[in-house]
Short mmCIF file of N, CA and C in Angstrom, two decimals:
data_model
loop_
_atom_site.label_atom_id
_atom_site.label_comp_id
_atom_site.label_asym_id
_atom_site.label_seq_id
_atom_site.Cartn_x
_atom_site.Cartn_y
_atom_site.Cartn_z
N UNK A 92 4.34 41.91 16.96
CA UNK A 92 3.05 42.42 16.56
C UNK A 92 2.55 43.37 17.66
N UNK A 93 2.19 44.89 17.43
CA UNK A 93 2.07 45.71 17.74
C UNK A 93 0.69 45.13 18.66
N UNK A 94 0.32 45.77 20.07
CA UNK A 94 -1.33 45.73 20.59
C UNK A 94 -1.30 47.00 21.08
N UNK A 95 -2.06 47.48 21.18
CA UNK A 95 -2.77 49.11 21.75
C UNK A 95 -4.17 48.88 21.87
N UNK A 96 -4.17 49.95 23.06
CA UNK A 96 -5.48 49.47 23.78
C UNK A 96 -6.08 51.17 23.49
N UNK A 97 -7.33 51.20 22.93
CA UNK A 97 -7.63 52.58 22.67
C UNK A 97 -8.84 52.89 23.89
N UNK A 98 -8.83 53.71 24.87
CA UNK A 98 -10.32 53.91 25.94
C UNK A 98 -9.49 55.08 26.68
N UNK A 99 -10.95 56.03 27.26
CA UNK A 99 -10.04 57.26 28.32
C UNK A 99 -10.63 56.54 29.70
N UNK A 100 -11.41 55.90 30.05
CA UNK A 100 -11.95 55.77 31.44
C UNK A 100 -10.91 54.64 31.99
N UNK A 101 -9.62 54.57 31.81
CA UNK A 101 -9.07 53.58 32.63
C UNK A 101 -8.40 54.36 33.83
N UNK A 102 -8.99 53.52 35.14
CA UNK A 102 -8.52 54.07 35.89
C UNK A 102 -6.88 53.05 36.65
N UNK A 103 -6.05 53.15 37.54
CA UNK A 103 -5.08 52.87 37.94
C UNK A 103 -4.93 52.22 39.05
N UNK A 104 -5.39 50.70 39.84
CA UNK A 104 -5.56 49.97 40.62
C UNK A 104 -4.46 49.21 41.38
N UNK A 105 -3.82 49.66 42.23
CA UNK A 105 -2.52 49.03 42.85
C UNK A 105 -3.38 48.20 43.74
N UNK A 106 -4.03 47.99 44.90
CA UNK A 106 -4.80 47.20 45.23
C UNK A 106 -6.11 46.61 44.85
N UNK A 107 -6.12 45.47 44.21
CA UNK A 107 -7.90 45.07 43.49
C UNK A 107 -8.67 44.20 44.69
N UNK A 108 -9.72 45.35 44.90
CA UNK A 108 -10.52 44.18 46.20
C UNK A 108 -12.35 44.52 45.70
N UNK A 109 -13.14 43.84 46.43
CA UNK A 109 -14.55 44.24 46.19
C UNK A 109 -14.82 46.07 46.19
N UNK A 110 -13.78 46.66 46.68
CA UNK A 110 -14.70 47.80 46.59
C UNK A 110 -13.67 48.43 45.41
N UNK A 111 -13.15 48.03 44.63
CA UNK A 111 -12.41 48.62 42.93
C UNK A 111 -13.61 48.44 42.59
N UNK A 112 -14.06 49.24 41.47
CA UNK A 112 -14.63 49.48 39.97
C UNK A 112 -13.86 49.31 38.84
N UNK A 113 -14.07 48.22 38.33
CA UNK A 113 -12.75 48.08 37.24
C UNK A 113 -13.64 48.41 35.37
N UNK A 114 -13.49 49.39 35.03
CA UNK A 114 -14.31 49.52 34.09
C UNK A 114 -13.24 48.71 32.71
N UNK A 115 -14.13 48.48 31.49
CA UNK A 115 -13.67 47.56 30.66
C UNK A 115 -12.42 48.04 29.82
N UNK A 116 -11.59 49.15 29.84
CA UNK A 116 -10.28 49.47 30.26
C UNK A 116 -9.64 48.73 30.89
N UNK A 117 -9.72 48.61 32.13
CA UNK A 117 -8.99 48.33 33.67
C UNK A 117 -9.19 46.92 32.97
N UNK A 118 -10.21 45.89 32.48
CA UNK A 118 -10.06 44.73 32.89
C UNK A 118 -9.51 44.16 31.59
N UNK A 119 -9.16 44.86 30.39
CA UNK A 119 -8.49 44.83 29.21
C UNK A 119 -6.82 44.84 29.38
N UNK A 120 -6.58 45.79 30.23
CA UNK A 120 -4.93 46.02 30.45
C UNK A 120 -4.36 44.85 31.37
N UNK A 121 -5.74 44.62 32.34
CA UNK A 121 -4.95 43.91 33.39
C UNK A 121 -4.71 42.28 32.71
N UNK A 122 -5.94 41.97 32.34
CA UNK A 122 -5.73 40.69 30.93
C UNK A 122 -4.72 40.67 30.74
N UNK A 123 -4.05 41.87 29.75
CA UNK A 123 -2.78 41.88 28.91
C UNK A 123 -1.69 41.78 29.90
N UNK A 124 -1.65 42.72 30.55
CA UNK A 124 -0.34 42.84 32.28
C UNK A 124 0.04 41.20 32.57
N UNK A 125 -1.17 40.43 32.53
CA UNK A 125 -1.22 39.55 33.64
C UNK A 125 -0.98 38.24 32.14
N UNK A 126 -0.83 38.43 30.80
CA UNK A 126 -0.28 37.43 30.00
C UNK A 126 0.88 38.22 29.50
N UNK A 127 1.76 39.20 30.22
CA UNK A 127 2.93 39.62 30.01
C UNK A 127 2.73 39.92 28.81
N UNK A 128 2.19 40.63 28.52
CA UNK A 128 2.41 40.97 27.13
C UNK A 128 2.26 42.80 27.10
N UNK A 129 3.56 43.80 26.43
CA UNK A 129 3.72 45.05 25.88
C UNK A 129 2.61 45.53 25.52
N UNK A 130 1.71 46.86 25.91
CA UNK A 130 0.72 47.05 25.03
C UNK A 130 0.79 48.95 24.91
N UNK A 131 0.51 49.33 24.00
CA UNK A 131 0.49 50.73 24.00
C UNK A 131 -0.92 51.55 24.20
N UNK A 132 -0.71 52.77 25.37
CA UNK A 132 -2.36 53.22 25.53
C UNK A 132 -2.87 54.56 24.75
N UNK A 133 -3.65 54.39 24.18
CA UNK A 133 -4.13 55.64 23.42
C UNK A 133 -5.05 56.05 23.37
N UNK A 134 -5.63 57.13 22.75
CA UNK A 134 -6.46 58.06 22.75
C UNK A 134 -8.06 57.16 22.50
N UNK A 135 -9.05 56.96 23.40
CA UNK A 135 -10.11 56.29 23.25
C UNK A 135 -10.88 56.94 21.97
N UNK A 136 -11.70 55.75 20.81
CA UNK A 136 -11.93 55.70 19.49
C UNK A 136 -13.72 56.45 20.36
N UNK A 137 -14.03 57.47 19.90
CA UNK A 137 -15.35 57.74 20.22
C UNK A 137 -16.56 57.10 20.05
N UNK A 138 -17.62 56.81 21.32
CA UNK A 138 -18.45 56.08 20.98
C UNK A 138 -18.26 54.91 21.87
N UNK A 139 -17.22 54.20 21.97
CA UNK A 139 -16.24 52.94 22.54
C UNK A 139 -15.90 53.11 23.89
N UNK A 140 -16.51 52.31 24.79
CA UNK A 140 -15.28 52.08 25.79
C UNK A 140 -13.89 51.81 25.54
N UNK A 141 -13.61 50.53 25.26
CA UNK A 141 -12.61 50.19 24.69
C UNK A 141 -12.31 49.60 23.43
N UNK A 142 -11.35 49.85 22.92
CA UNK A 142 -10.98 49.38 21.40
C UNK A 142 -9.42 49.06 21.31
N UNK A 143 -9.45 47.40 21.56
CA UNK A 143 -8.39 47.03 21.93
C UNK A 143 -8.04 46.31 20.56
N UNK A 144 -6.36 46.77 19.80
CA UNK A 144 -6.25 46.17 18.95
C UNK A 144 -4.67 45.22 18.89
N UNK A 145 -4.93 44.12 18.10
CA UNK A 145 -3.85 42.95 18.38
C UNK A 145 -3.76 42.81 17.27
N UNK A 146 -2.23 43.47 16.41
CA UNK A 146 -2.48 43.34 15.48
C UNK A 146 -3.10 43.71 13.99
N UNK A 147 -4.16 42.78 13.46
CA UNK A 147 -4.71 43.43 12.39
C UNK A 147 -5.72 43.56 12.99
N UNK A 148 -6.11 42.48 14.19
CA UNK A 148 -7.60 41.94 15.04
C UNK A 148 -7.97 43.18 15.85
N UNK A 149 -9.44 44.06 15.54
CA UNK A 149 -10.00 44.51 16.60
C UNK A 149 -10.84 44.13 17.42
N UNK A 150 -10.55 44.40 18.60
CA UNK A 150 -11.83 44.02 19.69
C UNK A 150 -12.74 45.66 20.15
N UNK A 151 -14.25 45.31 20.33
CA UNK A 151 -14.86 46.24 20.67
C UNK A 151 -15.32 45.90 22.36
N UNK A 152 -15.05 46.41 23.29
CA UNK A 152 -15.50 45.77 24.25
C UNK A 152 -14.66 45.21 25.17
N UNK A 153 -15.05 44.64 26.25
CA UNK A 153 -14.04 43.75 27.15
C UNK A 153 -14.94 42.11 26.89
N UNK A 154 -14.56 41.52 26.73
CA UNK A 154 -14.82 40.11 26.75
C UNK A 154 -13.54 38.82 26.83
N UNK A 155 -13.29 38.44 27.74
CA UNK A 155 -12.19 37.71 28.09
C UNK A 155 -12.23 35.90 27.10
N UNK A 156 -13.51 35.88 26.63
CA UNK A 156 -12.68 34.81 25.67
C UNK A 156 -12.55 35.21 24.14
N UNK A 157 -13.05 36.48 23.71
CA UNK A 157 -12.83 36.95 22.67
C UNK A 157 -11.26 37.49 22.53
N UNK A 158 -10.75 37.71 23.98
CA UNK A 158 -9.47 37.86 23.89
C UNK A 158 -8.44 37.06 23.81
N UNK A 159 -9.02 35.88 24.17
CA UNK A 159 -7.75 34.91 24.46
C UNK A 159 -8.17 34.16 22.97
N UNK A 160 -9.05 34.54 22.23
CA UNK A 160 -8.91 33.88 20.90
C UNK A 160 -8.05 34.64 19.79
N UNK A 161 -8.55 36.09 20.11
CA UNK A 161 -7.80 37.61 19.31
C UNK A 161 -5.94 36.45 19.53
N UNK A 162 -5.55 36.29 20.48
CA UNK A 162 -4.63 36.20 20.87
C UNK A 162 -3.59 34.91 20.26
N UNK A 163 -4.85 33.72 20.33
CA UNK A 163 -4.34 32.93 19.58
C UNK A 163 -4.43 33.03 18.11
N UNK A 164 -5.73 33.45 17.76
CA UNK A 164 -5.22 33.81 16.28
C UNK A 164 -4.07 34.74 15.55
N UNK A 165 -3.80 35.41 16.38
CA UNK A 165 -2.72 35.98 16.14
C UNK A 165 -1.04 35.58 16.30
N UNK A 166 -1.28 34.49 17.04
CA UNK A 166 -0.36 33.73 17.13
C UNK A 166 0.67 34.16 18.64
N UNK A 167 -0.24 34.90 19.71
CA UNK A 167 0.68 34.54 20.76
C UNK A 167 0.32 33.74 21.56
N UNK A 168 0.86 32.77 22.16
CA UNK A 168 0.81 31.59 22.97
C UNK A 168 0.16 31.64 23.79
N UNK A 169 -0.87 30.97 24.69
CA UNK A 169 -1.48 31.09 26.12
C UNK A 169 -0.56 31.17 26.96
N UNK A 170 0.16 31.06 27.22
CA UNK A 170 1.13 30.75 28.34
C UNK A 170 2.77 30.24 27.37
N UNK A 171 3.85 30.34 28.63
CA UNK A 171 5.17 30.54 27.86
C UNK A 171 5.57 28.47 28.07
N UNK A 172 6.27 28.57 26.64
CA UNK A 172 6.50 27.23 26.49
C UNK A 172 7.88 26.64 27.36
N UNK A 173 7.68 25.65 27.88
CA UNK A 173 8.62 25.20 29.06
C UNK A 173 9.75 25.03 28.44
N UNK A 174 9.28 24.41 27.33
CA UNK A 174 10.41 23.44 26.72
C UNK A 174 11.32 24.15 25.63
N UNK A 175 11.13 25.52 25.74
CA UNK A 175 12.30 26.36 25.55
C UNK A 175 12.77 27.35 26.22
N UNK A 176 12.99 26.99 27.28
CA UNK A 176 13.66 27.38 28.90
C UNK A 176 14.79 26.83 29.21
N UNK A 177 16.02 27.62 28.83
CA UNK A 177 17.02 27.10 29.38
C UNK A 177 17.10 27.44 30.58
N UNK A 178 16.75 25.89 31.58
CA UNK A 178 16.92 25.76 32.73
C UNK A 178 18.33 25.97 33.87
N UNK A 179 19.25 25.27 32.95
CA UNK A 179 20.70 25.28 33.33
C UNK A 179 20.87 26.49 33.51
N UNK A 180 20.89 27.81 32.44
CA UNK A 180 20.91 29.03 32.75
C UNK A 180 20.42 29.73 33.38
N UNK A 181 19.08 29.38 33.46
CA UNK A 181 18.36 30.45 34.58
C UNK A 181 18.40 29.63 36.20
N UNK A 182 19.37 28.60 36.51
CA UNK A 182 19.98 28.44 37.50
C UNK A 182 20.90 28.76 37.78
N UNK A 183 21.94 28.92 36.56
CA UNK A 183 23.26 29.41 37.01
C UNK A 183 23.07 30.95 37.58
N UNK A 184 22.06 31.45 36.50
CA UNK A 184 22.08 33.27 36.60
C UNK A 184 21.21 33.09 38.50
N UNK A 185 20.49 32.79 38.83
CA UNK A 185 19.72 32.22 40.29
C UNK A 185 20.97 32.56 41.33
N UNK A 186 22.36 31.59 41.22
CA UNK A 186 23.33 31.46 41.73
C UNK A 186 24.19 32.56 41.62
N UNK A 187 24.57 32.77 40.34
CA UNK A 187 25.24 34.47 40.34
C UNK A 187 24.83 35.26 41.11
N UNK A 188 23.46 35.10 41.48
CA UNK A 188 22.78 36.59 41.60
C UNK A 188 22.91 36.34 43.09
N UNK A 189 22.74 35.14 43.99
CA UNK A 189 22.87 34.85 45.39
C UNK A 189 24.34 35.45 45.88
N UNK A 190 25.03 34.94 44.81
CA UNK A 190 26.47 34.99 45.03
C UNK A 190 26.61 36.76 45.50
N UNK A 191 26.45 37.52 44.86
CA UNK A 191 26.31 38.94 44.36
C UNK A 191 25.59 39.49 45.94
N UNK A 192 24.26 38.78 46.30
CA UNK A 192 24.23 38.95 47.72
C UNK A 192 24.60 38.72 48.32
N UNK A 193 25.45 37.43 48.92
CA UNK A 193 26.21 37.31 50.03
C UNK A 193 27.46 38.34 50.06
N UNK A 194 28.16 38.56 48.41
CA UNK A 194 29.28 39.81 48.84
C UNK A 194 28.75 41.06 49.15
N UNK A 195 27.86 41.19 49.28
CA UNK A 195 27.26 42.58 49.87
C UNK A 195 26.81 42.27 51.11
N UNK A 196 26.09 41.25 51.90
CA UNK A 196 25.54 40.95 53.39
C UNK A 196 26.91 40.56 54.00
N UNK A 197 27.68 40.11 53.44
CA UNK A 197 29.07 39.47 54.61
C UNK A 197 29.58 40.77 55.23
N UNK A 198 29.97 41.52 54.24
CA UNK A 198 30.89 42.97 54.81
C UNK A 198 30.15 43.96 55.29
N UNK A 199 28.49 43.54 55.14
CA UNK A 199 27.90 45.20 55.51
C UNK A 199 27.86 45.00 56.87
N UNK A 200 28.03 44.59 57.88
CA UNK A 200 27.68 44.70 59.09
C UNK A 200 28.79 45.30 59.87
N UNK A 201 29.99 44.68 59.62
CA UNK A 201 31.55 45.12 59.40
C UNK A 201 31.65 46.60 59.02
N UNK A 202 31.21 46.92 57.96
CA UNK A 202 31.25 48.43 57.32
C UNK A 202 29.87 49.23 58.20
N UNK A 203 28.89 48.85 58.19
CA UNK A 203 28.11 49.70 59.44
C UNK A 203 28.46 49.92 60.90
N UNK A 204 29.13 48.85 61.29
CA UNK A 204 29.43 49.08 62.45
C UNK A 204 30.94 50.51 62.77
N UNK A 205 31.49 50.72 61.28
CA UNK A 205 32.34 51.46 61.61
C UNK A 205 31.75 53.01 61.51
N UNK A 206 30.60 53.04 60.60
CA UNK A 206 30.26 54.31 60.03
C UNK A 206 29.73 55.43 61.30
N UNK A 207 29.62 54.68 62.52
CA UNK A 207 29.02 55.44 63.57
C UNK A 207 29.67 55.71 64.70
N UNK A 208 29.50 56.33 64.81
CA UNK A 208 29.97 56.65 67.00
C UNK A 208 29.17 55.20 68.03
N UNK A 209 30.07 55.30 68.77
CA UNK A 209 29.59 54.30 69.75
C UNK A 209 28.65 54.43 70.48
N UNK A 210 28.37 55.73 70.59
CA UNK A 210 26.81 56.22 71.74
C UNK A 210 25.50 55.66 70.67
N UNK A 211 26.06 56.00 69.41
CA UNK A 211 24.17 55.86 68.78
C UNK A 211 24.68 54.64 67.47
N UNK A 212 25.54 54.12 67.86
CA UNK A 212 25.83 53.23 66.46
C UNK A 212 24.48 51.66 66.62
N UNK A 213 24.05 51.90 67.34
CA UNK A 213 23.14 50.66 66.97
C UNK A 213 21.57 51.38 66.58
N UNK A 214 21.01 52.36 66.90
CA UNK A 214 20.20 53.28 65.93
C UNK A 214 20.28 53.24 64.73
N UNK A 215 21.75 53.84 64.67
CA UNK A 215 22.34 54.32 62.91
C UNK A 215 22.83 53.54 62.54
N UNK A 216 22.87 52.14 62.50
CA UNK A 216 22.96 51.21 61.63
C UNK A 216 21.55 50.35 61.83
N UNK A 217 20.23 50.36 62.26
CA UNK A 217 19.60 49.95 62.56
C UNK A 217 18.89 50.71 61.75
N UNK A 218 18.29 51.86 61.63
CA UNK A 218 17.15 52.70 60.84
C UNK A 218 17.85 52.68 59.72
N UNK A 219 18.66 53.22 58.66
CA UNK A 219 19.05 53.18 57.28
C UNK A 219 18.61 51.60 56.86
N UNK A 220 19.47 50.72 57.83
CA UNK A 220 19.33 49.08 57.01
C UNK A 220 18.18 48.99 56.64
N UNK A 221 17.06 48.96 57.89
CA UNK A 221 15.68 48.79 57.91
C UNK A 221 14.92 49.52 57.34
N UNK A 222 15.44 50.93 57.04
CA UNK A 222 14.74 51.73 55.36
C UNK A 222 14.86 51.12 54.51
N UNK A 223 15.86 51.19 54.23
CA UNK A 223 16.25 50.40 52.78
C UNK A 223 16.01 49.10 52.27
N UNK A 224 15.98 48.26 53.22
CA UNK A 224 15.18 46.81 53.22
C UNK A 224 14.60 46.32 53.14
N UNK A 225 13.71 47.45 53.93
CA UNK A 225 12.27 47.16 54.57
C UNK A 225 11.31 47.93 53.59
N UNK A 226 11.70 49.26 53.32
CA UNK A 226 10.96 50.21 52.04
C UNK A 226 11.18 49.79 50.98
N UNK A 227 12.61 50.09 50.29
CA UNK A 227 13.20 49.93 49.02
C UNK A 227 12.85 48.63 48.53
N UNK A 228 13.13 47.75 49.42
CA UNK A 228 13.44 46.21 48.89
C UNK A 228 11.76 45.43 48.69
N UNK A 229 11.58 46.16 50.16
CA UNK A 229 9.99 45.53 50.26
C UNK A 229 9.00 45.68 49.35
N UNK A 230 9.28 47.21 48.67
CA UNK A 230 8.08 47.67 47.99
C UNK A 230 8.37 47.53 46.64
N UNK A 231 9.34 46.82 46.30
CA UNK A 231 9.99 47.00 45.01
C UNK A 231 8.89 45.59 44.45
N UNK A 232 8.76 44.88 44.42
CA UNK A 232 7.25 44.02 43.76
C UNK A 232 5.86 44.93 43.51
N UNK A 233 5.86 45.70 44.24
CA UNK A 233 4.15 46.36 44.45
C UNK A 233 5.02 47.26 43.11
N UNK A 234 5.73 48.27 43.85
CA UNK A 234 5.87 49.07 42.81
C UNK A 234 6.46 49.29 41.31
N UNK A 235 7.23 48.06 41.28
CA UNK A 235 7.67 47.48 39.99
C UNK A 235 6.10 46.96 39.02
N UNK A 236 5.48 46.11 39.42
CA UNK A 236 4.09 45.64 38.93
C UNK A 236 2.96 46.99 38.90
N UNK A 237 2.99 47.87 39.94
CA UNK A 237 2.25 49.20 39.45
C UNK A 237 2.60 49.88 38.30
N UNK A 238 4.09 50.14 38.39
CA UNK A 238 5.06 51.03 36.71
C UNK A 238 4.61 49.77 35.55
N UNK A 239 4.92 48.76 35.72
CA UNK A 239 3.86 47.84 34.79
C UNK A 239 2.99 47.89 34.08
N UNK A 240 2.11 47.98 35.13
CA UNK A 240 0.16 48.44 34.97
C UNK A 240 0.60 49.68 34.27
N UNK A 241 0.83 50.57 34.44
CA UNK A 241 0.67 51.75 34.27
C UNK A 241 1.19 52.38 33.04
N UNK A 242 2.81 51.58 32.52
CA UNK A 242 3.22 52.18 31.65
C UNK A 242 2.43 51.10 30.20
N UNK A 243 2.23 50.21 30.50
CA UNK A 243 1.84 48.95 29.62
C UNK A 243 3.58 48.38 28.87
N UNK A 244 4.07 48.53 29.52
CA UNK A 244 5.34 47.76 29.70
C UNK A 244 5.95 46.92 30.00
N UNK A 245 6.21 45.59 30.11
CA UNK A 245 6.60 44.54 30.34
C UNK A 245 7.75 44.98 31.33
N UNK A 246 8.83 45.49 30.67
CA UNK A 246 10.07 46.27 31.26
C UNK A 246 10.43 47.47 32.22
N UNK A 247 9.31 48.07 31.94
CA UNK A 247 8.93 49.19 32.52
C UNK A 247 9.27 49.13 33.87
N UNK A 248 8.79 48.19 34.68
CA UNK A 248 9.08 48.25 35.83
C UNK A 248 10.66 48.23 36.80
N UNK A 249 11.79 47.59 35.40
CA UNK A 249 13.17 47.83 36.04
C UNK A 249 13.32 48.65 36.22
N UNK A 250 12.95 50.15 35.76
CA UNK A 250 13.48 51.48 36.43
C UNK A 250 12.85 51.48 37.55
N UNK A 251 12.17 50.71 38.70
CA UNK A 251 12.50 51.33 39.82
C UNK A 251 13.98 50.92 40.56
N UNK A 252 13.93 49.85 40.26
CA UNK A 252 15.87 49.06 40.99
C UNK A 252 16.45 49.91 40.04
N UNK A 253 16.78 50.69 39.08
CA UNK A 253 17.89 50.90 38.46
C UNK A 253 17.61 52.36 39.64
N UNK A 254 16.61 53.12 39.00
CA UNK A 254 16.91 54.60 40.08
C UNK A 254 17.50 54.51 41.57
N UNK A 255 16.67 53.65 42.19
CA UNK A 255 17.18 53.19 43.56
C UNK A 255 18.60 52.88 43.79
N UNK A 256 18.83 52.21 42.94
CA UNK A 256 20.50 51.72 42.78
C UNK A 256 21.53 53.26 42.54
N UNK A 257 21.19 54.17 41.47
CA UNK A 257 21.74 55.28 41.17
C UNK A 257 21.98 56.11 41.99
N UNK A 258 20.19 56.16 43.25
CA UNK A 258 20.26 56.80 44.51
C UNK A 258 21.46 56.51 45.40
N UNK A 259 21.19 55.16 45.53
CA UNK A 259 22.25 54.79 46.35
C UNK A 259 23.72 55.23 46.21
N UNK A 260 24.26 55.13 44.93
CA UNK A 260 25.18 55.27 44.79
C UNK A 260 25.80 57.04 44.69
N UNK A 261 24.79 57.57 44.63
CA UNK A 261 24.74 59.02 44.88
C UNK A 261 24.85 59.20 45.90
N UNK A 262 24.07 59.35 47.03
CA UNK A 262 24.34 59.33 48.37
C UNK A 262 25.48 58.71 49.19
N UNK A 263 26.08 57.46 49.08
CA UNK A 263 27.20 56.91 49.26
C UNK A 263 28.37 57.30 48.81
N UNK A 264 28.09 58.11 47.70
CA UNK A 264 29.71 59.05 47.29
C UNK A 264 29.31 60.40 47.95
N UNK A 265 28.39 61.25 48.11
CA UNK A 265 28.13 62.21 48.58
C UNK A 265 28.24 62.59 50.32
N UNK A 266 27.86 61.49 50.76
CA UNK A 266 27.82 61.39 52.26
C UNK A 266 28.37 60.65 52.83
N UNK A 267 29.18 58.98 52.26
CA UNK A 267 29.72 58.01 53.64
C UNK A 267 31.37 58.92 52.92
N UNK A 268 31.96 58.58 54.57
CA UNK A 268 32.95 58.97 54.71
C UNK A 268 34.17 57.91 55.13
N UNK A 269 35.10 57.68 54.57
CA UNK A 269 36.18 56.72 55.06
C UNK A 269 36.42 56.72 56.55
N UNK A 270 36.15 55.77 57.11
CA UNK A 270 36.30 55.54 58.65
C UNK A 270 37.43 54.92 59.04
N UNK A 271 38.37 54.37 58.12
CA UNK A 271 39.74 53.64 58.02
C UNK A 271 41.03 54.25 59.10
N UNK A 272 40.91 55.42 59.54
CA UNK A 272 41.79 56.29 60.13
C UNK A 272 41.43 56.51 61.60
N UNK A 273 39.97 56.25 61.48
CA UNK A 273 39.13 57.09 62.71
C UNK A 273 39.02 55.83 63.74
N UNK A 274 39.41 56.09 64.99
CA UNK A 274 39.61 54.84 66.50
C UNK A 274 38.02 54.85 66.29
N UNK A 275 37.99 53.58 66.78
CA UNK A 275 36.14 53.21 66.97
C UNK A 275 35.35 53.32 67.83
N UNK A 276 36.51 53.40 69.06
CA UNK A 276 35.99 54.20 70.51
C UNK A 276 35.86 55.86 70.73
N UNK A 277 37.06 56.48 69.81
CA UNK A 277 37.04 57.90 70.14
C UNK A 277 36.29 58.37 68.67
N UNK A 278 35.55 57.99 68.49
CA UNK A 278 35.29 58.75 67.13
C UNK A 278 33.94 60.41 67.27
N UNK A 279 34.73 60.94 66.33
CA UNK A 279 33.70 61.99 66.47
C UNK A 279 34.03 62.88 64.98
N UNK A 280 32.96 61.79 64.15
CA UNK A 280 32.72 62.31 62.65
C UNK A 280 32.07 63.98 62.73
#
């Protein structure tokens, strides 16, 4: 069941503190964001702040228990039911996915340590890691949950790991170079 949220004054809040203005837009999407739920944004109905529709159900307004009723009458759940959670699986997939990191942390230190000269190899394996770790990895919650907010997408937010990942792999065919040949003392890439 389709929801679209119809208003032009929404503005775009990556940090919410006392000094945001969240007009009844902003506190309509974030509702929806924050019960995971898909919503599409469109052209505000004149006259209206917001005109948020679920369904067949319109809402005029922001009012947070008129929403969570819109919601149940319509039949989506308050919250996701436990007891159809396959647990077993979303432990095994938990474990895959650890697994998947350790074969990438065991060898990278091994493989950085060859990519450099000996005068500056603890720099240049020191600043890339700590970009990428520290930026990429770090900011990937903020900015995954902003593409969120923003697109009214549930999903929306995997394209930032997928681009990042593409980057990577662009640059790593474009620029690392086989070090397999090259002495580790005399090197001069």
């Amino acid at each position: 069941m389709p929801i679209e949220v119809h208003a032009s004054d929404c503005n775009f809040h990556i940090f919410i503190g006392p000094w945001s203005k969240q007009t009844p837009c902003d506190r309509a999407k974030d509702f929806l964001g924050k019960a995971g739920l898909s919503f599409e944004s469109l052209a505000a109905i004149s006259g209206e702040p917001v005109v948020t529709k679920i369904g067949e159900k319109e809402l005029h307004g922001w009012d947070e228990a008129k929403y969570k009723a819109a919601l149940a009458e319509t039949g989506y759940p308050p919250k996701a039911d436990l007891a159809q959670v396959n647990w077993v699986m979303a432990e095994l997939i938990l474990v895959l996915m650890v697994i998947y990191v350790t074969m990438v942390y065991g060898p990278i230190a091994a493989f950085l340590v060859e990519l450099f000269p000996t005068q500056i190899r603890y720099t240049s394996m020191s600043l890339p890691y700590h970009i990428g770790n520290g930026w990429f990895g770090g900011m990937l919650p903020l900015l995954a949950t902003a593409i969120v907010a923003k697109a009214g997408n549930i999903y929306s937010g995997l394209w930032y790991p997928i681009i990042v990942s593409i980057m990577t792999v662009a640059i790593g065919l474009l620029f690392v170079r086989e070090p397999k040949h090259v002495k580790i003392r005399d090197e001069t890439f």
